[in-house]
Short mmCIF file of C-alpha atoms in Angstrom, two decimals:
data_model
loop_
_atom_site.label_atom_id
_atom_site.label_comp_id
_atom_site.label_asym_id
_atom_site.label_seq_id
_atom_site.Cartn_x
_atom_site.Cartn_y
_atom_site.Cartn_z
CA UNK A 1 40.70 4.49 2.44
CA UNK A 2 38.79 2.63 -0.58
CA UNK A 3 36.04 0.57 0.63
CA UNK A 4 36.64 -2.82 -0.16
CA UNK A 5 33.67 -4.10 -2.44
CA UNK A 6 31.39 -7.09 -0.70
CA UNK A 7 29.08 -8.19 -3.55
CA UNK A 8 30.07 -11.60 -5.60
CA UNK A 9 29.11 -10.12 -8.21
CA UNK A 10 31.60 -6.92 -8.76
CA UNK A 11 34.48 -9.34 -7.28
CA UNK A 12 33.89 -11.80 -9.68
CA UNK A 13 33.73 -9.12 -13.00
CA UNK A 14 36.86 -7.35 -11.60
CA UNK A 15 38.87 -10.83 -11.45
CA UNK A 16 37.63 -11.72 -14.45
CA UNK A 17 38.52 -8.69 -16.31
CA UNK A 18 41.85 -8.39 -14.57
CA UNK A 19 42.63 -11.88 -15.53
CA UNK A 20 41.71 -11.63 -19.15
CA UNK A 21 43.98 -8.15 -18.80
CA UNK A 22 47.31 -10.34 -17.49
CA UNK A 23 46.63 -12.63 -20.07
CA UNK A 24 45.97 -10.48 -23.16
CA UNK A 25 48.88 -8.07 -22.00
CA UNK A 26 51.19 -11.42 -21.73
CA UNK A 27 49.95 -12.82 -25.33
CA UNK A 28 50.20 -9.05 -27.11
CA UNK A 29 54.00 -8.58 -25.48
CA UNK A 30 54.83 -12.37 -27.22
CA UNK A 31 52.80 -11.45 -30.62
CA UNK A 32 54.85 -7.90 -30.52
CA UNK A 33 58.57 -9.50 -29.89
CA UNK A 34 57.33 -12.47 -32.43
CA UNK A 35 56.37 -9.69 -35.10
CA UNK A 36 59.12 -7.97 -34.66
CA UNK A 37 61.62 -10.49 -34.83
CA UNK A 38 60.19 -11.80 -38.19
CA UNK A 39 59.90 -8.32 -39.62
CA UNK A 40 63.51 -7.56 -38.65
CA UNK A 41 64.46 -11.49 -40.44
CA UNK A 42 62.42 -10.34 -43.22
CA UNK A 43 64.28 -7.07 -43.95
CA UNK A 44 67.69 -8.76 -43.32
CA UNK A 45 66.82 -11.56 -45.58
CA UNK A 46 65.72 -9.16 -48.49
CA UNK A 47 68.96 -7.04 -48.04
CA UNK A 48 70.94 -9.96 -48.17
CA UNK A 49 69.08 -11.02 -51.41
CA UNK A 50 69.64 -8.21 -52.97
CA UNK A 51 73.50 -7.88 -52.61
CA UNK A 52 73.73 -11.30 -54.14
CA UNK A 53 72.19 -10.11 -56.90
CA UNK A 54 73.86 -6.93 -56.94
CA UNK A 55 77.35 -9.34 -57.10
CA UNK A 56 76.24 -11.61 -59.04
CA UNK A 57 75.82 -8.37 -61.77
CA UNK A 58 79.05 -7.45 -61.34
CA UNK A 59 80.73 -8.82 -64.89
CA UNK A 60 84.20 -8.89 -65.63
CA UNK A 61 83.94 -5.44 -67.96
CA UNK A 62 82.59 -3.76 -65.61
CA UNK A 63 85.01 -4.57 -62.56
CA UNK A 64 88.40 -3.36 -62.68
CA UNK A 65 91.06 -3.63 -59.93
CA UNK A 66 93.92 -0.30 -60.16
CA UNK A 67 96.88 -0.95 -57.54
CA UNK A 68 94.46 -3.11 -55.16
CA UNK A 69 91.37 -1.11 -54.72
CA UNK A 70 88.21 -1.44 -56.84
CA UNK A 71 87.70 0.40 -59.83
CA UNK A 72 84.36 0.66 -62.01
CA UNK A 73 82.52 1.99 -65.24
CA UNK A 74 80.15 4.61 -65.57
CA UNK A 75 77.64 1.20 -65.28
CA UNK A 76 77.65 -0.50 -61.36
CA UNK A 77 75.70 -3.24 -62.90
CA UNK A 78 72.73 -4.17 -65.09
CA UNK A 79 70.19 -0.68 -65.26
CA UNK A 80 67.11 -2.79 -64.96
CA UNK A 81 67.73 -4.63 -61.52
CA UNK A 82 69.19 -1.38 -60.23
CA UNK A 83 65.81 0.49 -61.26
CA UNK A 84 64.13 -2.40 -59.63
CA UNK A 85 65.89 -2.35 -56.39
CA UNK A 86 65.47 1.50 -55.99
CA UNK A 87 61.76 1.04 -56.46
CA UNK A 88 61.48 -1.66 -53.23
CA UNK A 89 63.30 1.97 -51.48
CA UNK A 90 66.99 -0.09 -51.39
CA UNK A 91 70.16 2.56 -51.78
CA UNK A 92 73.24 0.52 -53.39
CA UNK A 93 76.53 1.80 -52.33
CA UNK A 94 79.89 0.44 -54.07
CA UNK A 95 83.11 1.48 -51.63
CA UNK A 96 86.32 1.07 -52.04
CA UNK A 97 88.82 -0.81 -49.47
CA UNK A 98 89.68 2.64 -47.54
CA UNK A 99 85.57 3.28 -46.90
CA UNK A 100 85.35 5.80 -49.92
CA UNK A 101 82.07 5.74 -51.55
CA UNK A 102 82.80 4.81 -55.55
CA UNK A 103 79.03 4.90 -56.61
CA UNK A 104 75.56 5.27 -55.04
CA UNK A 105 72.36 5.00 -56.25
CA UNK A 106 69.61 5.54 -54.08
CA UNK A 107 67.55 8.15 -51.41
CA UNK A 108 70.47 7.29 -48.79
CA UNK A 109 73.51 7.42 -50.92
CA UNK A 110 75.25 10.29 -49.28
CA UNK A 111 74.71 8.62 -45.92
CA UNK A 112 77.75 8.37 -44.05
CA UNK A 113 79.89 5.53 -43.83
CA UNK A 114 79.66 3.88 -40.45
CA UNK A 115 83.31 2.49 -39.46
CA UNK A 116 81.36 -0.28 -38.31
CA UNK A 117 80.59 -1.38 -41.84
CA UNK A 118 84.03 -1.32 -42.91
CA UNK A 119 84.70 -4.68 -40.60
CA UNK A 120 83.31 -5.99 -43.73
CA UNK A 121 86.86 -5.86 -45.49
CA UNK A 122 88.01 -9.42 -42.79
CA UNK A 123 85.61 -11.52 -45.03
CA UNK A 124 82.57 -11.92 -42.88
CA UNK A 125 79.60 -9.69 -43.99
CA UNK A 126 78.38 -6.60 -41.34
CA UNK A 127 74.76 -5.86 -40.28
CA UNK A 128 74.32 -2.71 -38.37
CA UNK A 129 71.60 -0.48 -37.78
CA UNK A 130 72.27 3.01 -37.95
CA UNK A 131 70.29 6.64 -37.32
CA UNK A 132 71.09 9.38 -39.55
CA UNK A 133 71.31 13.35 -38.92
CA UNK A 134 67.45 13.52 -39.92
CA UNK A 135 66.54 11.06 -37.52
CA UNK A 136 66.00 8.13 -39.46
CA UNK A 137 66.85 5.11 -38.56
CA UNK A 138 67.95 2.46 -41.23
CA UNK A 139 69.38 -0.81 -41.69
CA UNK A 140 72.35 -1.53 -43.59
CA UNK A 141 74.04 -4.98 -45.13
CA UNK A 142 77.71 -4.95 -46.07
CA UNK A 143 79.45 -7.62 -47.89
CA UNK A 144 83.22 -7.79 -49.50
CA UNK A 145 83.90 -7.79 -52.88
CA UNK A 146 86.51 -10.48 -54.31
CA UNK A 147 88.79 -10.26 -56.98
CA UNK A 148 90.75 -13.59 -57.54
CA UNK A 149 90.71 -14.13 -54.06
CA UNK A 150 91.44 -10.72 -53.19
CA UNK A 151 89.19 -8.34 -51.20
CA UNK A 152 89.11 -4.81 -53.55
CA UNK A 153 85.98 -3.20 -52.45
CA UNK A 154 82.85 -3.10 -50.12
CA UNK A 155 78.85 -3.72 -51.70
CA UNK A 156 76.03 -2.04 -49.35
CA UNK A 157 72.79 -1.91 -49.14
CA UNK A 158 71.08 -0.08 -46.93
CA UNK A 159 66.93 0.30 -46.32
CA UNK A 160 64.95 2.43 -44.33
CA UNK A 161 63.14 0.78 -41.13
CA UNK A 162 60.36 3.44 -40.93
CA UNK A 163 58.22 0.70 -42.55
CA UNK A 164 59.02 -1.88 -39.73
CA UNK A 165 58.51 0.90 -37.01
CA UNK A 166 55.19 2.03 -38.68
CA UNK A 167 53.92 -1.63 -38.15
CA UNK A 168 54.94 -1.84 -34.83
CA UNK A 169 53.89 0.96 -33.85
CA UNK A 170 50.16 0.14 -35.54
CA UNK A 171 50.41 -3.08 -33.33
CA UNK A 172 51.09 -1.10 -30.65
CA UNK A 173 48.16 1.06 -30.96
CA UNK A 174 45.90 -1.96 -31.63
CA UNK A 175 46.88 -3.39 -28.44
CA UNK A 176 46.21 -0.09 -26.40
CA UNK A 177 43.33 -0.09 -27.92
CA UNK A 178 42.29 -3.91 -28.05
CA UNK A 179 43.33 -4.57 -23.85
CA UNK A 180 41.49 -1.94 -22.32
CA UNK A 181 38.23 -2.45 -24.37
CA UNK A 182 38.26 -6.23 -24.14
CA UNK A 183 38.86 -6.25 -20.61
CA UNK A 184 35.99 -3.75 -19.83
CA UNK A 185 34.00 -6.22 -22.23
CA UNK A 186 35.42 -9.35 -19.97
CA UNK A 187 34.22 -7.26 -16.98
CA UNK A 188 31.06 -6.25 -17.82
CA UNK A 189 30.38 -10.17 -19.37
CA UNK A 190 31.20 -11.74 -15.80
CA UNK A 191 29.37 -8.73 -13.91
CA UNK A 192 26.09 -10.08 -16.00
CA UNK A 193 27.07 -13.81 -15.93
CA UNK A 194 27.26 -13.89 -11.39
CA UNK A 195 24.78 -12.01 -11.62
CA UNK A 196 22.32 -14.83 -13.61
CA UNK A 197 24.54 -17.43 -11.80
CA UNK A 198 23.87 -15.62 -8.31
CA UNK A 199 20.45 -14.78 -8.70
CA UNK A 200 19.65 -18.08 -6.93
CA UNK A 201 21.51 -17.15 -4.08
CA UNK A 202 19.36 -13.89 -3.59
CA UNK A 203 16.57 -16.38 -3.64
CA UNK A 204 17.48 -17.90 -0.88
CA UNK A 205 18.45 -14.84 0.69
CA UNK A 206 15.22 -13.47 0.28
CA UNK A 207 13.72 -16.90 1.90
CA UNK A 208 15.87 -16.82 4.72
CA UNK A 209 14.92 -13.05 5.64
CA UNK A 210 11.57 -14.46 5.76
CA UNK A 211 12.11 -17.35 8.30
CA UNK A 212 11.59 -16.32 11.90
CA UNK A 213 11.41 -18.79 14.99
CA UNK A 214 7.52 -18.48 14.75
CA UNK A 215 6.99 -19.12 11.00
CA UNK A 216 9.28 -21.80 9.40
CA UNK A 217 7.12 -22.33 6.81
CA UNK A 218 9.00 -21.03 4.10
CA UNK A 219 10.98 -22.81 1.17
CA UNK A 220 12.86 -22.09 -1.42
CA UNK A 221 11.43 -22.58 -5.10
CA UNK A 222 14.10 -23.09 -7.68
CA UNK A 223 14.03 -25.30 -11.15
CA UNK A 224 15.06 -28.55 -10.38
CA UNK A 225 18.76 -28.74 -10.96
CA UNK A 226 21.81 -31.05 -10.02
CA UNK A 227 24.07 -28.13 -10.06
CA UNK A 228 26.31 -26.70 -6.52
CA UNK A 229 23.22 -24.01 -6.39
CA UNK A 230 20.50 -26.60 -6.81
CA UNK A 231 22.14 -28.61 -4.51
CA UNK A 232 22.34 -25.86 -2.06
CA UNK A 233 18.73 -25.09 -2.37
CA UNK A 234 17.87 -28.54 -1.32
CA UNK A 235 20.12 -28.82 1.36
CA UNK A 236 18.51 -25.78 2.69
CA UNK A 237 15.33 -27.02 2.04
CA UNK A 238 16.00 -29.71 3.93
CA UNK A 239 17.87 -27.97 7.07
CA UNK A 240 14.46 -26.04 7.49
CA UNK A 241 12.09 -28.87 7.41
CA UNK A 242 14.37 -30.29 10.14
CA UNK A 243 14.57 -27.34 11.91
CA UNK A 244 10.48 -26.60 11.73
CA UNK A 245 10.27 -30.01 13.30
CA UNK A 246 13.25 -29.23 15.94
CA UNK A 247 10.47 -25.86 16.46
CA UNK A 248 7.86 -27.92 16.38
CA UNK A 249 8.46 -30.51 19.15
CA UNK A 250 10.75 -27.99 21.28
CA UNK A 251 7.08 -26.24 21.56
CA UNK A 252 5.13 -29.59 21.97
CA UNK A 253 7.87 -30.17 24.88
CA UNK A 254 7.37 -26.96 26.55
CA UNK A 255 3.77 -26.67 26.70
CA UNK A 256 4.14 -30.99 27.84
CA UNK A 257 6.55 -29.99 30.51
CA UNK A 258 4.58 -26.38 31.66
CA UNK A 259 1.20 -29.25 31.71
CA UNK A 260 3.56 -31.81 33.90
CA UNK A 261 5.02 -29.45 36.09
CA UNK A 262 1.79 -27.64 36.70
CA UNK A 263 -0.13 -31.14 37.96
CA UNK A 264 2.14 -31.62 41.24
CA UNK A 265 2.35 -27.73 42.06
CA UNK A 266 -1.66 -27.70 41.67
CA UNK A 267 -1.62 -30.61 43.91
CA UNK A 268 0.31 -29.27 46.50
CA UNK A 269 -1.48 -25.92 46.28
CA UNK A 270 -4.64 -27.28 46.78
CA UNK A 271 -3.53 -29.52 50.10
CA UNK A 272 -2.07 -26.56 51.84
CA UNK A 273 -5.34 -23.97 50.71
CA UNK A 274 -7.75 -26.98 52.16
CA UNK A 275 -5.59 -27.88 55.28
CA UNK A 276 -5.71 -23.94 56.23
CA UNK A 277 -9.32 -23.82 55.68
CA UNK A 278 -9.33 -24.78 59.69
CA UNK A 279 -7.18 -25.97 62.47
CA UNK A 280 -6.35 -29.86 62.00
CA UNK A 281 -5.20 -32.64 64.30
CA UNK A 282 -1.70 -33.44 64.32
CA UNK A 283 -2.70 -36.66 62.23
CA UNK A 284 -4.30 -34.64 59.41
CA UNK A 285 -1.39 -32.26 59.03
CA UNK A 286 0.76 -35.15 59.33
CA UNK A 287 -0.79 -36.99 55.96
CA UNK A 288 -1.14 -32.90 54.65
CA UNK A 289 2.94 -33.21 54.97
CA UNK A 290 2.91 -37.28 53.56
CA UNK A 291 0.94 -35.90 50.68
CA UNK A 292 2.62 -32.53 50.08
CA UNK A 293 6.58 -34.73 50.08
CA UNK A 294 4.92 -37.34 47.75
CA UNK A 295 4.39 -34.36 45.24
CA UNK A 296 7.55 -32.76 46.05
CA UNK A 297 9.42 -36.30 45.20
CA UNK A 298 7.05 -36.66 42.07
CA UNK A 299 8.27 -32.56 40.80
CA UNK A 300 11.99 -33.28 42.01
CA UNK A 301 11.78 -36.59 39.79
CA UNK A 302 10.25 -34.58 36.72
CA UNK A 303 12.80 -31.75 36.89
CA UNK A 304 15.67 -34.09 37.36
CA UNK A 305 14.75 -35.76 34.22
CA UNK A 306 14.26 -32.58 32.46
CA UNK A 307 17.52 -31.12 33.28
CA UNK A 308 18.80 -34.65 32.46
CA UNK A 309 17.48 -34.53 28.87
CA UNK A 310 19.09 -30.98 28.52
CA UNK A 311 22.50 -31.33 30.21
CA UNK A 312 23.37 -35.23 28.30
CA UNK A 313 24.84 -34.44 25.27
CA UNK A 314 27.53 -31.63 26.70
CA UNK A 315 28.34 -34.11 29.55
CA UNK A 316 28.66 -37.23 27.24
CA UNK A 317 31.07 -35.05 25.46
CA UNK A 318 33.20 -34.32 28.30
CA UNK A 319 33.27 -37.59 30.26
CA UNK A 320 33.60 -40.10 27.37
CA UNK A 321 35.97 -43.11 28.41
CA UNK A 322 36.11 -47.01 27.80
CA UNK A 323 33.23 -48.26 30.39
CA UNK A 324 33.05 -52.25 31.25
CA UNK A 325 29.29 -52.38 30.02
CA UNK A 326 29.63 -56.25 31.58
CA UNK A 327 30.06 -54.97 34.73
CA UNK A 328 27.73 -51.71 34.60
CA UNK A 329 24.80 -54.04 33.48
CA UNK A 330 25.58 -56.64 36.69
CA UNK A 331 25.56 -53.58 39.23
CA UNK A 332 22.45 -52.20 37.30
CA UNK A 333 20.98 -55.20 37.78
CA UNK A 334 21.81 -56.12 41.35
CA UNK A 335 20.20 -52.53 42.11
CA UNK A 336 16.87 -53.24 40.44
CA UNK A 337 16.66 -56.76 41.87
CA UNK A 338 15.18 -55.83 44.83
CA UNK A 339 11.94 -53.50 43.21
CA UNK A 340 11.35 -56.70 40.70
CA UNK A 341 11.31 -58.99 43.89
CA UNK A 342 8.54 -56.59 45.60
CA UNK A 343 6.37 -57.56 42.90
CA UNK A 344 7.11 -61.15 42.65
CA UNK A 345 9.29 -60.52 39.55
CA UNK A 346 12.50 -62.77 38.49
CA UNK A 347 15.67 -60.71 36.92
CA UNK A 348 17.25 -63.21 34.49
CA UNK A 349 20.69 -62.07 32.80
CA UNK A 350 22.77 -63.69 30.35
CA UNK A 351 25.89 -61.23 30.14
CA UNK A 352 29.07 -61.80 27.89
CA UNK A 353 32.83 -60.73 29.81
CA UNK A 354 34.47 -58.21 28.92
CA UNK A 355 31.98 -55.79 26.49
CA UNK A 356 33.35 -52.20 26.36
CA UNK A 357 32.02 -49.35 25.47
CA UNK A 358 33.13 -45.18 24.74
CA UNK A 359 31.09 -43.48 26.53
CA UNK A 360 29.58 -41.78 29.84
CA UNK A 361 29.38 -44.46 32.60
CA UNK A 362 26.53 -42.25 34.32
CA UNK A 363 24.48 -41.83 31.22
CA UNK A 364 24.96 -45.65 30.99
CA UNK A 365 23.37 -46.54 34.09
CA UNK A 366 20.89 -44.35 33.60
CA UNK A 367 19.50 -45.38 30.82
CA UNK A 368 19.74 -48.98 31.83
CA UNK A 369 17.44 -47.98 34.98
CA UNK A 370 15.21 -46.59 33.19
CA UNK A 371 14.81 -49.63 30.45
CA UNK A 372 13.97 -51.66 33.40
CA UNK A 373 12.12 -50.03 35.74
CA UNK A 374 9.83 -49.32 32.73
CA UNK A 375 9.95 -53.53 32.50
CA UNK A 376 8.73 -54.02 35.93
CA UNK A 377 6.70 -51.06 36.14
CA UNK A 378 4.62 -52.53 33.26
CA UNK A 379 5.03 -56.60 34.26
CA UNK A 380 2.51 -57.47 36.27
CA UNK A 381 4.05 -61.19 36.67
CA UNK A 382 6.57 -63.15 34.95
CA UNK A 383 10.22 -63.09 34.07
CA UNK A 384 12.22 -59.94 32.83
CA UNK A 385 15.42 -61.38 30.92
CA UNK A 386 18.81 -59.14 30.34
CA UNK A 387 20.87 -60.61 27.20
CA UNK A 388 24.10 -58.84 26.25
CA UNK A 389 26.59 -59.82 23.83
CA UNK A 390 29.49 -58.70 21.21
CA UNK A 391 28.30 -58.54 17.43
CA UNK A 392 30.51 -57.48 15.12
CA UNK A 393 32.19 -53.89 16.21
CA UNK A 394 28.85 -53.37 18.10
CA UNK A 395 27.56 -54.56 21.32
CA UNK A 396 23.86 -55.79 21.69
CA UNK A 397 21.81 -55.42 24.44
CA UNK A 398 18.08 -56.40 24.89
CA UNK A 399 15.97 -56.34 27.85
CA UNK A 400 12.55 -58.88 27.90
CA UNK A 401 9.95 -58.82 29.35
CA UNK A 402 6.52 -60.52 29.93
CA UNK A 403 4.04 -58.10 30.62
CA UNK A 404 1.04 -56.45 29.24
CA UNK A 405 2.81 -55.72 25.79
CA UNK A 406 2.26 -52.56 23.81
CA UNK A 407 -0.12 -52.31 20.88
CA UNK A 408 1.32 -51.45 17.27
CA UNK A 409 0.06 -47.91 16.89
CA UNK A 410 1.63 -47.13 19.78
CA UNK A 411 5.05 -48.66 19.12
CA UNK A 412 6.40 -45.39 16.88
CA UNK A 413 5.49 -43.02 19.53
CA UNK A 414 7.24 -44.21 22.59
CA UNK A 415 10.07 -43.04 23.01
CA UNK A 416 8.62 -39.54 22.77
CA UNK A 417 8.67 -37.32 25.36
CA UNK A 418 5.69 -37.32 27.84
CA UNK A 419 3.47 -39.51 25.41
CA UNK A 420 1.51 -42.17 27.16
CA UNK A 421 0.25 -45.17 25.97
CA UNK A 422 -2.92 -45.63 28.00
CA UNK A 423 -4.27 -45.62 31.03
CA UNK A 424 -3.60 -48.96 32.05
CA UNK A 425 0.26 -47.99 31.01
CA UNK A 426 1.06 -44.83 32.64
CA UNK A 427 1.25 -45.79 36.22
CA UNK A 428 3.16 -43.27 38.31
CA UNK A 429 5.89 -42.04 35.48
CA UNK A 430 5.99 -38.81 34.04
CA UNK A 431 6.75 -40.27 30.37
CA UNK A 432 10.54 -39.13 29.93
CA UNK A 433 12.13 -42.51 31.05
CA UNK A 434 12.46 -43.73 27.40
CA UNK A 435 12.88 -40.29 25.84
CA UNK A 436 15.74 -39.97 27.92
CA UNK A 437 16.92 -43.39 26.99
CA UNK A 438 16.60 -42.60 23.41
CA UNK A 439 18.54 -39.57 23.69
CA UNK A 440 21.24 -41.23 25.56
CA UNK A 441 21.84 -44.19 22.97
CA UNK A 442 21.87 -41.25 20.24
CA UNK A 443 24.78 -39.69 21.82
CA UNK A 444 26.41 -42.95 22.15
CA UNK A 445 25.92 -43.29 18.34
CA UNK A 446 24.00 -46.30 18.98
CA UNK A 447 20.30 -47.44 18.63
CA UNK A 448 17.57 -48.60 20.38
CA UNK A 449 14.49 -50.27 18.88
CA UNK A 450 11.06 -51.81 20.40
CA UNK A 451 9.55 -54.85 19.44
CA UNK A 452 5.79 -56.29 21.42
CA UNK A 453 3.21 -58.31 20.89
CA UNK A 454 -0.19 -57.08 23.20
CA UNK A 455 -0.36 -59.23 25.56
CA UNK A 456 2.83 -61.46 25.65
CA UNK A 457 5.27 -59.15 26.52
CA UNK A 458 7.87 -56.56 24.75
CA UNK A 459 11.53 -56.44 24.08
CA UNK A 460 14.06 -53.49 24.20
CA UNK A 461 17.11 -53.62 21.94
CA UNK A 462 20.21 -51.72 22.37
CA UNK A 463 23.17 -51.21 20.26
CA UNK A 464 26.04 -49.83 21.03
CA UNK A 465 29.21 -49.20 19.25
CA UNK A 466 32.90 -50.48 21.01
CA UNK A 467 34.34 -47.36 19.61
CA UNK A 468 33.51 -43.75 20.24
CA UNK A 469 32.52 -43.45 16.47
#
């Protein structure tokens, strides 16, 4: 079994040569029947020329008619045309009504008479071709010969077609000739032109064999071009820059998480190695328990959202139906009244009926929860106000508060995962509330945005589209 070739570039040279092969082999078979058509007009047209003048020779003296049948001197016609039709290789044969040759002059004038020919005698001139004993094929023209109105004899003239066959038979060897080396020349041109039009490609081959997980650094260099390949490049390019970024904060995230997970299982290491230091009264291992559940509830809460920022996008994807965001954001906000009210907090909403949404009605409430309990956490007093409304094709949600506010080189960092503002922001949170937010709007192919002013308070704005997009 042939092994079927994998490279572009040997692909691309055989179709290209076999192409050009069709075509040249289709073109050569027209130019062949097209040359040997007009060759074969040609002849017939000279043959027929020359009987006319042959005829047209024929004077009264030297024509006689004897009981019907044609009768001639020791002259067919006029020496000098006869010497010059013998010298273009014509034989001129004068027969008689019954096929009898009466005079020949010529290399085939003791050819035989075809019966064929001797249709002639009806009227209508005969073109045959015919092959003699020696194998050589000729062509011959028979006309009738009047005399007042009366048939009395036959005029041929006959011609060899060696000359025709000797052409075509030159064409022919041109052509076997011509196709085989023009295609290998076709194949060996588009062999060398993939190859300079492919040599890109290996570029980026090369590149790519040179990109691991641990070094994205890599890019391809090409000339600046608005071709498919430079186009290519740049796209590539591109989906590396994005995807040493993607590296980048997947790593940032990991060693984040390993740092947040490690603070509550160091904490709860150290209060069971000091409460087994020595016996303790049932009210010390009683807050050694308080403490150690407080930790556990803190580790549970981290995981959860970790597993939550993970497992979103495939359950968006399979739970996605038309939600009553009206309704979700009045339960949402009936839940979180009570927490606001601990802290002497008011939960104004100003809800339109009847907004949908596509989506995950989970993932909804979620990050709702987590826009406001992020608005209480960081409201020491005041008002937090829910406004949400249809815009367009797009429903609008924002979320204000009146708190401490957020200062503006800290705005374009916030909803990344486990970054804290400052101190007097963190509070008990382990920084993924408005990652997780963020991540849920994206797969809702919606946005969320911050404004705040330090100080007077900061404002939450959600979009979402009605459709699933």
């Amino acid at each position: 079994m042939i092994q079927r070739s994998t490279t572009l570039r040997v692909r691309f040279a055989i179709w290209t040569g076999g192409l050009l092969c069709v075509t040249l082999l289709l073109f050569s078979g027209f130019v062949y029947w097209q040359t040997a058509q007009g060759l074969s007009e040609s002849l017939d047209t000279a043959l027929q020329a020359s009987a006319l003048q042959i005829t047209a020779g024929l004077s009264g003296e030297q024509l006689n008619v004897e009981d019907g049948q044609i009768a001639l001197d020791e002259h067919l016609a006029d020496p000098t045309l006869l010497a010059q039709l013998q010298t273009q290789g014509l034989t001129i044969r004068v027969l008689d009504r019954t096929g009898a040759i009466r005079q020949a002059v010529g290399a085939y004038h003791h050819a035989p008479v075809d019966p064929v020919s001797l249709q002639a005698r009806s009227g209508t001139p005969v073109w045959h071709t015919q092959i003699l004993a020696d194998g050589t094929t000729v062509r011959v023209y028979t006309v009738p010969v009047y005399e007042h109105d009366q048939s009395v004899g036959l005029i041929q003239i006959i011609q060899s077609l060696e000359p025709v066959v000797e052409t075509l038979q030159q064409l022919q060897t041109a052509f076997a000739i011509g196709i085989p080396a023009l295609t290998l020349l076709a194949g060996l041109g588009g062999y060398w032109l993939a190859a300079r039009a492919l040599q890109p490609i290996t570029n980026i081959i090369r590149t790519a064999q040179q990109i691991s997980a641990t070094d994205l650094h890599a890019r391809i260099t090409l000339p600046p071009t608005d071709d498919e390949v430079g186009r290519l490049a740049a796209t590539f390019n591109s989906m590396l820059a994005r995807l040493e970024d993607a590296f980048r904060r997947e790593r940032q995230f990991t060693a984040d998480a390993s740092h947040e997970l490690r603070t509550p299982v160091a904490a709860m290491e150290a209060i069971i190695t000091v409460t087994r230091e020595r016996p303790r009264s049932v009210t010390e291992y009683t807050q050694a328990l308080d403490d150690l559940l407080v930790q556990t509830r803190r580790l549970r809460s981290l995981i959860d959202d970790l597993l939550q920022l993970t497992r979103s996008e495939t359950r968006y994807r399979s739970t996605h139906t038309p939600v009553n965001l009206s309704l979700l954001l009045e339960d949402v906000t009936e839940t979180m009244r009570p927490l606001a009210e601990e802290r002497g907090l008011v939960i104004a909403t100003e809800i339109s009926p009847n907004l949908v949404v596509v989506g995950d009605s989970d993932s909804l409430i979620r990050l709702w929860l987590n826009v406001l309990d992020n608005a209480i956490k960081y409201t020491p007093r005041g008002t937090i106000t829910l406004r949400a409304s249809r815009t367009g094709d797009q429903v609008t949600v924002t979320v204000t508060d009146s708190g401490i506010g957020i200062a503006p080189e800290h705005l374009p960092f916030i909803f990344e995962r486990f970054y804290r503002v400052d101190p007097a922001r963190s509070g008990n949170g382990n920084g993924l509330g408005l990652a997780i937010a963020r991540e849920i709007v994206r797969l809702h192919h919606g946005t969320i945005t911050v404004t705040s002013e330090l100080g007077h308070g900061t404002t939450f704005t959600v979009n979402l589209p009605t459709s699933s997009g």
